[in-house]
Every structure is written in C-alpha cells, then in structure tokens.
PDB file of C-alpha atoms in Angstrom:
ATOM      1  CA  UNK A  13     121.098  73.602 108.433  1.00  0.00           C
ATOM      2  CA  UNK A  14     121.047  76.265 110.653  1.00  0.00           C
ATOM      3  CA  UNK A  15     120.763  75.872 114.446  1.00  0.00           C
ATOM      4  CA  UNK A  16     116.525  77.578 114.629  1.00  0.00           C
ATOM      5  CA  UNK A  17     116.369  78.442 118.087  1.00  0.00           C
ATOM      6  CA  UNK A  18     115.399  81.785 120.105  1.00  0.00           C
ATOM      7  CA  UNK A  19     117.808  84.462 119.742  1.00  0.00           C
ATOM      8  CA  UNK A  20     115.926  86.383 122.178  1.00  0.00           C
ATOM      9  CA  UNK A  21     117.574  87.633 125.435  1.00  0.00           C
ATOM     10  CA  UNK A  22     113.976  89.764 126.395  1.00  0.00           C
ATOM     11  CA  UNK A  23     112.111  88.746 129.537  1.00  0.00           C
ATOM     12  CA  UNK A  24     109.051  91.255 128.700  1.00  0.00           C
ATOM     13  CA  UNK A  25     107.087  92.472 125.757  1.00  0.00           C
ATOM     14  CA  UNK A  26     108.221  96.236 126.253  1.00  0.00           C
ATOM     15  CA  UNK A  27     112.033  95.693 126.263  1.00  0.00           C
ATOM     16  CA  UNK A  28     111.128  93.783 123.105  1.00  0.00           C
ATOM     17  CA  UNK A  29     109.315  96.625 121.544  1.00  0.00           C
ATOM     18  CA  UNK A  30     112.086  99.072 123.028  1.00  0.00           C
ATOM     19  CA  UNK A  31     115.403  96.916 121.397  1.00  0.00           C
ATOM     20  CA  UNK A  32     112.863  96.585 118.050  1.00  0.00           C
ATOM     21  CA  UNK A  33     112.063 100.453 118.084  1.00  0.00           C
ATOM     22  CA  UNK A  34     116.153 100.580 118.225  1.00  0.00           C
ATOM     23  CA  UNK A  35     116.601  98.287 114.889  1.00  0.00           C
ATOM     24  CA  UNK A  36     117.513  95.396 117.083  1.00  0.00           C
ATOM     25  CA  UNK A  37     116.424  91.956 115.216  1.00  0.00           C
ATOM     26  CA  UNK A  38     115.844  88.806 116.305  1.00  0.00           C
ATOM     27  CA  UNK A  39     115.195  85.300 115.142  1.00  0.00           C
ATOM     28  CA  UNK A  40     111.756  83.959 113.770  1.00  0.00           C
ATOM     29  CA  UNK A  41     111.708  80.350 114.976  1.00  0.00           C
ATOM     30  CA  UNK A  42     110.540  79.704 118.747  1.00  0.00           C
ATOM     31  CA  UNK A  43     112.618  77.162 120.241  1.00  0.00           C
ATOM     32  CA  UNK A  44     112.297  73.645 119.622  1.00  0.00           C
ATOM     33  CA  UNK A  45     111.025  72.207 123.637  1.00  0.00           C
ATOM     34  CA  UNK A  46     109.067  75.820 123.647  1.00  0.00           C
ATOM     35  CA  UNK A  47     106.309  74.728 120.129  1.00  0.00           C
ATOM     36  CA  UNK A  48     104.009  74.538 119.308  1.00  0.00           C
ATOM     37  CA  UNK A  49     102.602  78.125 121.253  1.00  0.00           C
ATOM     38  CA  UNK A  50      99.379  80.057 120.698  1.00  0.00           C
ATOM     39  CA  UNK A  51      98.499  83.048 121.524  1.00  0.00           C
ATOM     40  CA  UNK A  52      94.497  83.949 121.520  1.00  0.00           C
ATOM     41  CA  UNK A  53      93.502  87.325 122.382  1.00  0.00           C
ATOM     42  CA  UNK A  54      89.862  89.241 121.823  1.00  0.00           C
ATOM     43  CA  UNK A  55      89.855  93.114 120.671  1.00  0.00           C
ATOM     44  CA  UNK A  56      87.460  96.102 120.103  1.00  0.00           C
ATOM     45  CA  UNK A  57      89.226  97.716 117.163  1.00  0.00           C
ATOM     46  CA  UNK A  58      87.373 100.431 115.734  1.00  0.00           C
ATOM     47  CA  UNK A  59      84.372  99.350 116.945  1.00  0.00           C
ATOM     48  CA  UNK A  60      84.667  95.736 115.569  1.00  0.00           C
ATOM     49  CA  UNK A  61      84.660  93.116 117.913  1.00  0.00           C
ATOM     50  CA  UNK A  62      87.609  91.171 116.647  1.00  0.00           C
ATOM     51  CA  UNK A  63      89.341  87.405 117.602  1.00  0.00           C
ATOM     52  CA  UNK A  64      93.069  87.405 117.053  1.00  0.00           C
ATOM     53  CA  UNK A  65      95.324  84.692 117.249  1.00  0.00           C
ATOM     54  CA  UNK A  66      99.039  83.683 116.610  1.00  0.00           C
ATOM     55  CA  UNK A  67     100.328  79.956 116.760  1.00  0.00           C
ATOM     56  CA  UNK A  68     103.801  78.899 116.104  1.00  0.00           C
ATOM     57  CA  UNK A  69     105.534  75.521 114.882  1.00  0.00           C
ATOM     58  CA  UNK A  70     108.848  74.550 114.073  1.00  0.00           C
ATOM     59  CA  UNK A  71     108.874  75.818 110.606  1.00  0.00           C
ATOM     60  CA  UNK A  72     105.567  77.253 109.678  1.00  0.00           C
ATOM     61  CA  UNK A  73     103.175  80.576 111.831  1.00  0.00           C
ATOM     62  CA  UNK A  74      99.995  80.753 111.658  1.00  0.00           C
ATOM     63  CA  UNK A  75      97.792  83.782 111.993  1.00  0.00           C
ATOM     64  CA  UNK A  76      94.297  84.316 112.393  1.00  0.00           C
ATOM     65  CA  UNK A  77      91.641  87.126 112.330  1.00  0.00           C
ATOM     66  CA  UNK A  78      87.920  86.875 112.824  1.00  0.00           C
ATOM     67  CA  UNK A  79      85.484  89.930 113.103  1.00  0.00           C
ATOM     68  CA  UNK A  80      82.479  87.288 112.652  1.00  0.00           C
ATOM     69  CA  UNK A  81      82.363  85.620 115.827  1.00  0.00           C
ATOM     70  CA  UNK A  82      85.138  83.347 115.752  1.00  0.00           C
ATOM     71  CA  UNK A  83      84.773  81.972 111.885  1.00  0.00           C
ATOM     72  CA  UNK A  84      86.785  81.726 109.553  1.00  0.00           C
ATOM     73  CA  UNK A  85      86.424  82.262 105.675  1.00  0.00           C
ATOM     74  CA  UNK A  86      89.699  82.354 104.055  1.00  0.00           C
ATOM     75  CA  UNK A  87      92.621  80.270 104.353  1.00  0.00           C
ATOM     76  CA  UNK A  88      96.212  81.433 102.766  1.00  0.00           C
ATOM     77  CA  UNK A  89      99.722  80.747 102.847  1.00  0.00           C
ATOM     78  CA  UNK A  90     102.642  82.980 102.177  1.00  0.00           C
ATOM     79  CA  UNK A  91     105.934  82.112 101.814  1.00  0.00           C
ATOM     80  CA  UNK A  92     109.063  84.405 101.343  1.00  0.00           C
ATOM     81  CA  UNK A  93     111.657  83.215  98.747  1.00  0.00           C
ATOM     82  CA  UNK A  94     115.506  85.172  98.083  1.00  0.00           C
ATOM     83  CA  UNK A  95     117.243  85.124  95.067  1.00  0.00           C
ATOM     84  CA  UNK A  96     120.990  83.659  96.037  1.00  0.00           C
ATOM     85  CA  UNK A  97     122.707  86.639  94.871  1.00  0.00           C
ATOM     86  CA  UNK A  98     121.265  90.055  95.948  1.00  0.00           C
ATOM     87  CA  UNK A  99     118.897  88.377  98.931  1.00  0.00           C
ATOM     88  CA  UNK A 100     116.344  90.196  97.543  1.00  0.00           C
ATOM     89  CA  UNK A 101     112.769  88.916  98.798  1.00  0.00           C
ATOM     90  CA  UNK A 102     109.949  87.572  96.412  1.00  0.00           C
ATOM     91  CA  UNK A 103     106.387  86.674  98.550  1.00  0.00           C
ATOM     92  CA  UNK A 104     104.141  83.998  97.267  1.00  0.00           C
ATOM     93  CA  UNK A 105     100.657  84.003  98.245  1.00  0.00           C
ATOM     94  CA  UNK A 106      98.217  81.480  97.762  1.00  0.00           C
ATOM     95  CA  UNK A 107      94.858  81.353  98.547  1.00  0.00           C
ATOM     96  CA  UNK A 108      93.921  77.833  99.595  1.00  0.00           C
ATOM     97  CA  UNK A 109      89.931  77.847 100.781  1.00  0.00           C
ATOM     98  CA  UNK A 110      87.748  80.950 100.171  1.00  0.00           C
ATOM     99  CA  UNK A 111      87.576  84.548  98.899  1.00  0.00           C
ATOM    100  CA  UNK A 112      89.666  84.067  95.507  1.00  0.00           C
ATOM    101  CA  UNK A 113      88.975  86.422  94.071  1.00  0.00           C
ATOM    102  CA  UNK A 114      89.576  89.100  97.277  1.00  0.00           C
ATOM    103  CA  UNK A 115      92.985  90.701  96.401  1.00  0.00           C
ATOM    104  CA  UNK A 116      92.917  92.726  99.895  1.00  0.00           C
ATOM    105  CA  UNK A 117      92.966  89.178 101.511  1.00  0.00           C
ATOM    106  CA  UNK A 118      96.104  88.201  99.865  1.00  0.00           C
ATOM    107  CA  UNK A 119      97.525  91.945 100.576  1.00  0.00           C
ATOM    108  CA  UNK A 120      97.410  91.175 104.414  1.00  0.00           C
ATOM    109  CA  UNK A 121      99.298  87.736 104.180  1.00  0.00           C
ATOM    110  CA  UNK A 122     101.935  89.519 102.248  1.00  0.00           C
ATOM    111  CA  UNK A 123     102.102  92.747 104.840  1.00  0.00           C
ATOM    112  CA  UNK A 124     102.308  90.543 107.910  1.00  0.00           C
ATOM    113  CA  UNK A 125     104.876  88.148 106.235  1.00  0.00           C
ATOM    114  CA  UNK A 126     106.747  90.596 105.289  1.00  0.00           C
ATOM    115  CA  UNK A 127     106.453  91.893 109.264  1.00  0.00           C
ATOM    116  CA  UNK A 128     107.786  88.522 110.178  1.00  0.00           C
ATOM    117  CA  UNK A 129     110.779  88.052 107.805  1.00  0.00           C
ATOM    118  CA  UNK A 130     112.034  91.381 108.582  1.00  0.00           C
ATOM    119  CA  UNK A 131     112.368  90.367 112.333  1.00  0.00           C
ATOM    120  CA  UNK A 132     115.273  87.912 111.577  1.00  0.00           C
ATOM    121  CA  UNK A 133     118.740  88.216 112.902  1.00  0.00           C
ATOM    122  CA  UNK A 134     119.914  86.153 110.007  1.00  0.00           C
ATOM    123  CA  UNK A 135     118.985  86.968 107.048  1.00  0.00           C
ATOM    124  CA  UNK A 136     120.399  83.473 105.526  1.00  0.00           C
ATOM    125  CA  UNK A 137     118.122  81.346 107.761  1.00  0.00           C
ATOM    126  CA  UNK A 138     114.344  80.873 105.508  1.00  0.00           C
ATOM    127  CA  UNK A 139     111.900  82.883 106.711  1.00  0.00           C
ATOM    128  CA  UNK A 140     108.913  80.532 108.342  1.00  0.00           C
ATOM    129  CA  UNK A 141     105.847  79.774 106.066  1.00  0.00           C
ATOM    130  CA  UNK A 142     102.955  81.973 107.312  1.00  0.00           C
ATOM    131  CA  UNK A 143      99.466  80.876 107.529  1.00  0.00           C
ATOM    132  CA  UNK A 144      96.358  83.207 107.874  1.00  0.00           C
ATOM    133  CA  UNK A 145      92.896  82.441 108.740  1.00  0.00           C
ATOM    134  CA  UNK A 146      90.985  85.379 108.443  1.00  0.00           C
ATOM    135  CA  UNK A 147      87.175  86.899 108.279  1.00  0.00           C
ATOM    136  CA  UNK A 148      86.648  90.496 107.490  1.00  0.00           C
ATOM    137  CA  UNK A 149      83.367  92.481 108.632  1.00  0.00           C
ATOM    138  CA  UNK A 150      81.864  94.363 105.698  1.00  0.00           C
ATOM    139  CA  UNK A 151      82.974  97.772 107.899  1.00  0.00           C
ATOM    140  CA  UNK A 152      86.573  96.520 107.298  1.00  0.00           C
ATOM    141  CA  UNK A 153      86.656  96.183 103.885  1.00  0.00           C
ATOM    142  CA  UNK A 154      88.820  98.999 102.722  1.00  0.00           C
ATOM    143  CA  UNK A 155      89.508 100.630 105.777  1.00  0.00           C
ATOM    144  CA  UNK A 156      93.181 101.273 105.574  1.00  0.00           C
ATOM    145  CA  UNK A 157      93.347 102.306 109.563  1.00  0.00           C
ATOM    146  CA  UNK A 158      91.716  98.691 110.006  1.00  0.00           C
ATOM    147  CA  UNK A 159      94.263  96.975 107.928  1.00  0.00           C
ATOM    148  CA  UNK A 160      97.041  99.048 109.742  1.00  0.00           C
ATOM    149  CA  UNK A 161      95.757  98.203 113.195  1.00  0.00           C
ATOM    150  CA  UNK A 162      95.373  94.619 112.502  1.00  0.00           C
ATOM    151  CA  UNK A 163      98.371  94.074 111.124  1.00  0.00           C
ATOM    152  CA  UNK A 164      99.961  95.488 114.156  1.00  0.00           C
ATOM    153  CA  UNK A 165      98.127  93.454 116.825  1.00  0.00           C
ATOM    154  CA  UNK A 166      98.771  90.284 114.961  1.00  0.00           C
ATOM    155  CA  UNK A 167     102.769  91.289 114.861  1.00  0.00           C
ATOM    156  CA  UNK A 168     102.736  92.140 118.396  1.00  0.00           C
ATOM    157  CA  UNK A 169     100.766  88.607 119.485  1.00  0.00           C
ATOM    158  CA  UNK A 170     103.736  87.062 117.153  1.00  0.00           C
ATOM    159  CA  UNK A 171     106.502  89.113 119.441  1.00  0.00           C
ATOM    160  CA  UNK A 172     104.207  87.609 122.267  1.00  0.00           C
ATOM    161  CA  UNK A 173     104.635  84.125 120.533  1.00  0.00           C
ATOM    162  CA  UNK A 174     108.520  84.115 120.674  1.00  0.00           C
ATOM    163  CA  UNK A 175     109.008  85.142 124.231  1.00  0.00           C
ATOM    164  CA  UNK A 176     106.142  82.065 125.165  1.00  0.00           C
ATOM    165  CA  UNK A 177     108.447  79.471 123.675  1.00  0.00           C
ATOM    166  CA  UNK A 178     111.739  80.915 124.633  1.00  0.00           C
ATOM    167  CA  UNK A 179     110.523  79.778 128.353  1.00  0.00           C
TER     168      UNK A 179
END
C-alpha cells in the first residue's frame, strides 16, 4: 500500500492557496501522529448564520454544515471509485440518515468530494471516503451562490485540515 502521509511542504494557508492557484497538488491523507484533526469555524454567509466543520482520519473526512443552530439533519457518504484502465472517476453517494429524497443534498457530497480527490498528488493512491453532516436553511435551498460559497469554505477548512496534522 502506499506510504499516506503529508506531501505538503506549506507552512501557511496562503502559500497553499498560491501553489493550488498554480496547479500544484498535494496529497489527501493528514499524517498518521497528526489525526484525527478538526477544524470548527462559525460564518455569516449571505446572511445565514452558518457552523462549518472539517475533521480528518486516517482514511475517511468528514464534513459538516449547519445553518440551524448547530443540528444536523442529513448524514451521507461519498466515495470516489476509478476504473483500472482510463482512471476515470465514478462518485457514489449514499444517503445514510435523513432527507432521501433531497437530490441537492447528495449534489454537495459529490461537489466537495470531487474538491477533495482532485487535490491528490497521486492519482493511484484512493481518494479518502467523505462524510457530510449537513442542515440547510429554507433561504438556501436552491441558491446556487450558497452552494458555491459553501462548498468553498468547507474546501478551504479541509486545506486548513492538512496543514493541522502535517505539524
């Protein structure tokens, strides 16, 4: 098996965002002595107060969003499979408690697994399993700037994620 440590040689959050801006990758999996790391952070986005958070393990992420004061409704897991030959990238979601019958739930575990497994160096080494917790307010439902902007913080507390347990 591959060695899953921290290919990361950034000390701070904007020469991170500076070598990804330049198409510089870099691997998914914190460092085994640096798990399991969370990352908690509160937000005002678009006028929804919203509780974001990002915890890492060995093999699996998960993510969380709440814009109800800290619950949670939905639980889902997405995992990233390749086919052998072309590497191409199949996502399977699955919603475990909850909304079933939301498809925009199971649209934002795809986008931000997709955000995750395009961060690897190695493209051979199995993208983690990613878990999402999240609540919706009924002002986010369908708000495409929302889903944009969320997606996007919970990326960036991942980023934040790896450079916790590379120390």
């Amino acid at each position: 098996a591959p060695d899953r440590h921290l290919c990361c040689k950034f000390e701070t959050m904007e020469a991170l965002t500076a070598s990804l801006q330049r198409n510089q990758l870099l691997e998914v999996y914190p460092a085994p002595q640096g798990i399991p790391v969370i990352v908690i952070k509160s937000y005002k986005i678009r006028d929804v107060e919203t509780d974001c958070w990002v915890q890492l393990f060995q093999d699996f992420v998960v993510v969380g969003v709440s814009q109800l004061g800290g619950k949670v409704g939905t639980f889902l897991t997405c995992e990233v499979e390749e086919t052998e030959i072309d590497r191409k990238s199949f996502f399977n979601v699955t919603t475990l408690l909850g909304k079933r019958e939301d498809p925009l739930l199971e649209v934002y575990a795809r986008r931000i697994t997709e955000k995750i497994a395009k961060l690897r160096v190695d493209r051979s080494v199995r993208c983690p399993g990613v878990l999402v917790a999240i609540s919706l307010s009924k002002q986010a439902e369908g708000d495409t700037e929302m889903f944009r902007l969320l997606v996007d913080v919970l990326l960036a507390l991942y980023k934040e994620a790896l450079l916790q347990g590379k120390r």
